Amino acid sequence: DVKVTQSSRYLVKRTGEKVFLECVQDMDHENMFWYRQDPGLGLRLIYFSYDVKMKEKGDIPEGYSVSREKKERFSLILESASTNQTSMYLCASSLLTGGDHGYTFGSGTRLTVV
Amino acid sequence: GQNIDQPTEMTATEGAIVQINCTYQTSGFNGLFWYQQHAGEAPTFLSYNVLDGLEEKGRFSSFLSRSKGYSYLLLKELQMKDSASYLCAVRDRDTDKLIFGTGTRLQVFP
């Protein structure tokens, strides 16, 4: 089974802090994604990557950046955390050609910015 | 443009059958997925449809009509543990990305 591991389940950070959310997958998937999930808004794509050192903006990239130095690891960075970035963050991975399972998700990181 | 609609909430009784509908409009279609998400947990894969018709997997079935831009997830013999959110997602043919609906929160009562 594909495993997608997010480093923290819960995080509390202060406004203005730089925050790193880490995601690692162990099945050699090419694609990796970062979403945030908020009540009533569903899953919104922040950034994605189809390959090492490659990144593409999703629908809501403002205030975020990403890093993919190795194929298995995709990091989401909040340059200066703000209270409106309090959310559940979900990492996902998939094969390059999609496949019939779509995405495999990590357990999520619930981030609270105070 | 891309748009996916599904009801926000549904309720049902243990042992009953429930159907969760999903309608979509996309510029290019390459498959529809259903995911289950329990509160505070990650979405997990339930089903995949790329051709018209019904896919059955135990108590869960999923139907697709591409011409109507319509899918449903059918849950039979409901159990309390089926209380969760159910996400409909469409894969875009051009970008290969999944576009998610906002999810349907299902509550199963005894």
GROMACS .gro file of C-alpha atoms in nm:
model
  224
    1ASP     CA    1   0.000   0.000   0.000
    2VAL     CA    2   0.112   0.352  -0.077
    3LYS     CA    3   0.188   0.550   0.231
    4VAL     CA    4   0.183   0.924   0.247
    5THR     CA    5   0.318   1.053   0.575
    6GLN     CA    6   0.275   1.405   0.707
    7SER     CA    7   0.513   1.496   0.983
    8SER     CA    8   0.265   1.651   1.225
    9ARG     CA    9  -0.103   1.589   1.300
   10TYR     CA   10  -0.147   1.911   1.497
   11LEU     CA   11   0.051   2.233   1.495
   12VAL     CA   12   0.004   2.564   1.671
   13LYS     CA   13   0.207   2.857   1.540
   14ARG     CA   14   0.217   3.229   1.603
   15THR     CA   15   0.131   3.495   1.349
   16GLY     CA   16   0.437   3.588   1.146
   17GLU     CA   17   0.623   3.261   1.201
   18LYS     CA   18   0.767   3.067   0.911
   19VAL     CA   19   0.601   2.725   0.906
   20PHE     CA   20   0.718   2.408   0.734
   21LEU     CA   21   0.478   2.121   0.664
   22GLU     CA   22   0.652   1.806   0.548
   23CYS     CA   23   0.512   1.523   0.338
   24VAL     CA   24   0.685   1.200   0.238
   25GLN     CA   25   0.554   0.920   0.014
   26ASP     CA   26   0.713   0.579  -0.023
   27MET     CA   27   0.584   0.445  -0.355
   28ASP     CA   28   0.785   0.641  -0.609
   29HIS     CA   29   0.489   0.853  -0.719
   30GLU     CA   30   0.575   1.132  -0.958
   31ASN     CA   31   0.290   1.366  -0.862
   32MET     CA   32   0.252   1.534  -0.525
   33PHE     CA   33  -0.007   1.786  -0.412
   34TRP     CA   34  -0.085   2.016  -0.123
   35TYR     CA   35  -0.446   2.101  -0.040
   36ARG     CA   36  -0.615   2.288   0.235
   37GLN     CA   37  -0.959   2.188   0.353
   38ASP     CA   38  -1.203   2.425   0.517
   39PRO     CA   39  -1.568   2.371   0.615
   40GLY     CA   40  -1.802   2.452   0.327
   41LEU     CA   41  -1.515   2.511   0.084
   42GLY     CA   42  -1.393   2.158   0.029
   43LEU     CA   43  -1.044   2.075  -0.088
   44ARG     CA   44  -0.857   2.361  -0.250
   45LEU     CA   45  -0.532   2.304  -0.433
   46ILE     CA   46  -0.239   2.516  -0.314
   47TYR     CA   47   0.057   2.379  -0.512
   48PHE     CA   48   0.149   2.065  -0.696
   49SER     CA   49   0.456   1.904  -0.846
   50TYR     CA   50   0.501   1.656  -1.130
   51ASP     CA   51   0.872   1.599  -1.075
   52VAL     CA   52   1.172   1.682  -0.862
   53LYS     CA   53   1.247   2.054  -0.846
   54MET     CA   54   0.929   2.121  -1.040
   55LYS     CA   55   0.633   2.311  -0.895
   56GLU     CA   56   0.313   2.458  -1.024
   57LYS     CA   57   0.068   2.695  -0.858
   58GLY     CA   58  -0.273   2.563  -0.777
   59ASP     CA   59  -0.586   2.764  -0.715
   60ILE     CA   60  -0.481   2.942  -0.394
   61PRO     CA   61  -0.098   2.975  -0.384
   62GLU     CA   62  -0.082   3.318  -0.219
   63GLY     CA   63   0.111   3.314   0.107
   64TYR     CA   64   0.259   2.970   0.039
   65SER     CA   65   0.563   2.823  -0.132
   66VAL     CA   66   0.682   2.466  -0.184
   67SER     CA   67   1.000   2.268  -0.221
   68ARG     CA   68   1.063   1.936  -0.388
   69GLU     CA   69   1.432   1.851  -0.368
   70LYS     CA   70   1.373   1.475  -0.366
   71LYS     CA   71   1.107   1.272  -0.542
   72GLU     CA   72   0.959   1.136  -0.221
   73ARG     CA   73   0.937   1.462  -0.028
   74PHE     CA   74   0.718   1.766  -0.089
   75SER     CA   75   0.729   2.050   0.161
   76LEU     CA   76   0.477   2.330   0.204
   77ILE     CA   77   0.609   2.656   0.346
   78LEU     CA   78   0.407   2.935   0.499
   79GLU     CA   79   0.643   3.228   0.468
   80SER     CA   80   0.473   3.438   0.736
   81ALA     CA   81   0.181   3.259   0.897
   82SER     CA   82  -0.146   3.445   0.932
   83THR     CA   83  -0.466   3.356   1.116
   84ASN     CA   84  -0.650   3.300   0.786
   85GLN     CA   85  -0.414   3.012   0.719
   86THR     CA   86  -0.561   2.818   1.009
   87SER     CA   87  -0.685   2.505   0.834
   88MET     CA   88  -0.648   2.134   0.773
   89TYR     CA   89  -0.363   2.072   0.527
   90LEU     CA   90  -0.364   1.754   0.323
   91CYS     CA   91  -0.080   1.617   0.116
   92ALA     CA   92  -0.149   1.369  -0.164
   93SER     CA   93   0.047   1.175  -0.423
   94SER     CA   94  -0.035   0.988  -0.742
   95LEU     CA   95   0.122   0.820  -1.040
   96LEU     CA   96   0.216   1.044  -1.330
   97THR     CA   97  -0.059   0.902  -1.546
   98GLY     CA   98  -0.322   0.910  -1.273
   99GLY     CA   99  -0.423   0.548  -1.249
  100ASP     CA  100  -0.753   0.418  -1.122
  101HIS     CA  101  -0.708   0.510  -0.756
  102GLY     CA  102  -0.659   0.880  -0.809
  103TYR     CA  103  -0.475   1.027  -0.516
  104THR     CA  104  -0.347   0.877  -0.193
  105PHE     CA  105  -0.373   1.121   0.093
  106GLY     CA  106  -0.173   1.171   0.408
  107SER     CA  107  -0.344   1.192   0.746
  108GLY     CA  108  -0.348   1.568   0.742
  109THR     CA  109  -0.200   1.844   0.954
  110ARG     CA  110  -0.437   2.063   1.147
  111LEU     CA  111  -0.263   2.398   1.172
  112THR     CA  112  -0.379   2.670   1.407
  113VAL     CA  113  -0.224   3.014   1.376
  114VAL     CA  114  -0.272   3.235   1.682
  115GLY     CA  115  -1.500   2.599  -1.653
  116GLN     CA  116  -1.520   2.329  -1.389
  117ASN     CA  117  -1.797   2.278  -1.138
  118ILE     CA  118  -1.894   1.988  -0.918
  119ASP     CA  119  -2.216   1.983  -0.716
  120GLN     CA  120  -2.322   1.746  -0.442
  121PRO     CA  121  -2.562   1.787  -0.151
  122THR     CA  122  -2.413   1.930   0.165
  123GLU     CA  123  -2.575   1.697   0.413
  124MET     CA  124  -2.782   1.381   0.421
  125THR     CA  125  -2.922   1.164   0.697
  126ALA     CA  126  -3.025   0.800   0.694
  127THR     CA  127  -3.112   0.514   0.925
  128GLU     CA  128  -2.895   0.215   1.006
  129GLY     CA  129  -2.972  -0.073   0.769
  130ALA     CA  130  -3.121   0.153   0.502
  131ILE     CA  131  -2.996   0.247   0.154
  132VAL     CA  132  -2.877   0.596   0.065
  133GLN     CA  133  -2.784   0.751  -0.269
  134ILE     CA  134  -2.548   1.048  -0.286
  135ASN     CA  135  -2.562   1.236  -0.614
  136CYS     CA  136  -2.290   1.430  -0.789
  137THR     CA  137  -2.323   1.644  -1.100
  138TYR     CA  138  -2.027   1.791  -1.279
  139GLN     CA  139  -1.932   2.023  -1.559
  140THR     CA  140  -1.575   2.005  -1.685
  141SER     CA  141  -1.394   2.108  -2.000
  142GLY     CA  142  -1.241   1.760  -2.026
  143PHE     CA  143  -1.331   1.441  -1.841
  144ASN     CA  144  -1.106   1.148  -1.760
  145GLY     CA  145  -1.270   0.962  -1.476
  146LEU     CA  146  -1.473   1.019  -1.160
  147PHE     CA  147  -1.373   0.919  -0.809
  148TRP     CA  148  -1.554   0.883  -0.479
  149TYR     CA  149  -1.367   0.920  -0.152
  150GLN     CA  150  -1.479   0.866   0.207
  151GLN     CA  151  -1.353   1.097   0.479
  152HIS     CA  152  -1.419   1.046   0.849
  153ALA     CA  153  -1.401   1.354   1.067
  154GLY     CA  154  -1.042   1.464   1.124
  155GLU     CA  155  -0.899   1.199   0.895
  156ALA     CA  156  -0.767   1.178   0.540
  157PRO     CA  157  -0.993   1.096   0.244
  158THR     CA  158  -0.972   0.732   0.141
  159PHE     CA  159  -1.048   0.593  -0.204
  160LEU     CA  160  -1.384   0.423  -0.254
  161SER     CA  161  -1.452   0.392  -0.625
  162TYR     CA  162  -1.355   0.493  -0.977
  163ASN     CA  163  -1.571   0.522  -1.288
  164VAL     CA  164  -1.445   0.614  -1.632
  165LEU     CA  165  -1.708   0.442  -1.848
  166ASP     CA  166  -2.084   0.467  -1.819
  167GLY     CA  167  -2.252   0.221  -1.591
  168LEU     CA  168  -2.246   0.077  -1.244
  169GLU     CA  169  -1.940  -0.037  -1.051
  170GLU     CA  170  -2.021  -0.252  -0.749
  171LYS     CA  171  -1.789  -0.312  -0.458
  172GLY     CA  172  -1.951  -0.484  -0.165
  173ARG     CA  173  -2.203  -0.256   0.006
  174PHE     CA  174  -2.094   0.038  -0.207
  175SER     CA  175  -2.177   0.099  -0.574
  176SER     CA  176  -2.101   0.393  -0.800
  177PHE     CA  177  -2.277   0.491  -1.121
  178LEU     CA  178  -2.167   0.720  -1.401
  179SER     CA  179  -2.344   0.881  -1.695
  180ARG     CA  180  -2.096   1.087  -1.894
  181SER     CA  181  -2.357   1.230  -2.128
  182LYS     CA  182  -2.551   1.369  -1.830
  183GLY     CA  183  -2.247   1.472  -1.626
  184TYR     CA  184  -2.390   1.271  -1.338
  185SER     CA  185  -2.274   1.015  -1.087
  186TYR     CA  186  -2.411   0.865  -0.770
  187LEU     CA  187  -2.269   0.665  -0.483
  188LEU     CA  188  -2.506   0.403  -0.342
  189LEU     CA  189  -2.452   0.274   0.009
  190LYS     CA  190  -2.651  -0.033   0.114
  191GLU     CA  191  -2.711  -0.187   0.457
  192LEU     CA  192  -2.594   0.129   0.623
  193GLN     CA  193  -2.384   0.099   0.936
  194MET     CA  194  -2.305   0.359   1.197
  195LYS     CA  195  -1.943   0.362   1.080
  196ASP     CA  196  -2.062   0.490   0.740
  197SER     CA  197  -2.120   0.829   0.901
  198ALA     CA  198  -1.862   1.038   0.717
  199SER     CA  199  -1.819   1.289   0.439
  200TYR     CA  200  -1.825   1.159   0.082
  201LEU     CA  201  -1.624   1.348  -0.177
  202CYS     CA  202  -1.690   1.337  -0.548
  203ALA     CA  203  -1.389   1.422  -0.767
  204VAL     CA  204  -1.346   1.449  -1.142
  205ARG     CA  205  -1.014   1.405  -1.319
  206ASP     CA  206  -0.947   1.670  -1.579
  207ARG     CA  207  -0.839   1.520  -1.910
  208ASP     CA  208  -0.596   1.798  -1.995
  209THR     CA  209  -0.418   1.848  -1.662
  210ASP     CA  210  -0.477   1.504  -1.505
  211LYS     CA  211  -0.562   1.680  -1.180
  212LEU     CA  212  -0.858   1.590  -0.960
  213ILE     CA  213  -1.121   1.856  -0.901
  214PHE     CA  214  -1.314   1.794  -0.582
  215GLY     CA  215  -1.668   1.875  -0.483
  216THR     CA  216  -1.727   2.020  -0.137
  217GLY     CA  217  -1.842   1.685  -0.003
  218THR     CA  218  -2.162   1.538   0.137
  219ARG     CA  219  -2.178   1.482   0.510
  220LEU     CA  220  -2.377   1.166   0.582
  221GLN     CA  221  -2.511   1.096   0.928
  222VAL     CA  222  -2.641   0.749   1.003
  223PHE     CA  223  -2.882   0.718   1.296
  224PRO     CA  224  -2.974   0.402   1.488
   0.00000   0.00000   0.00000
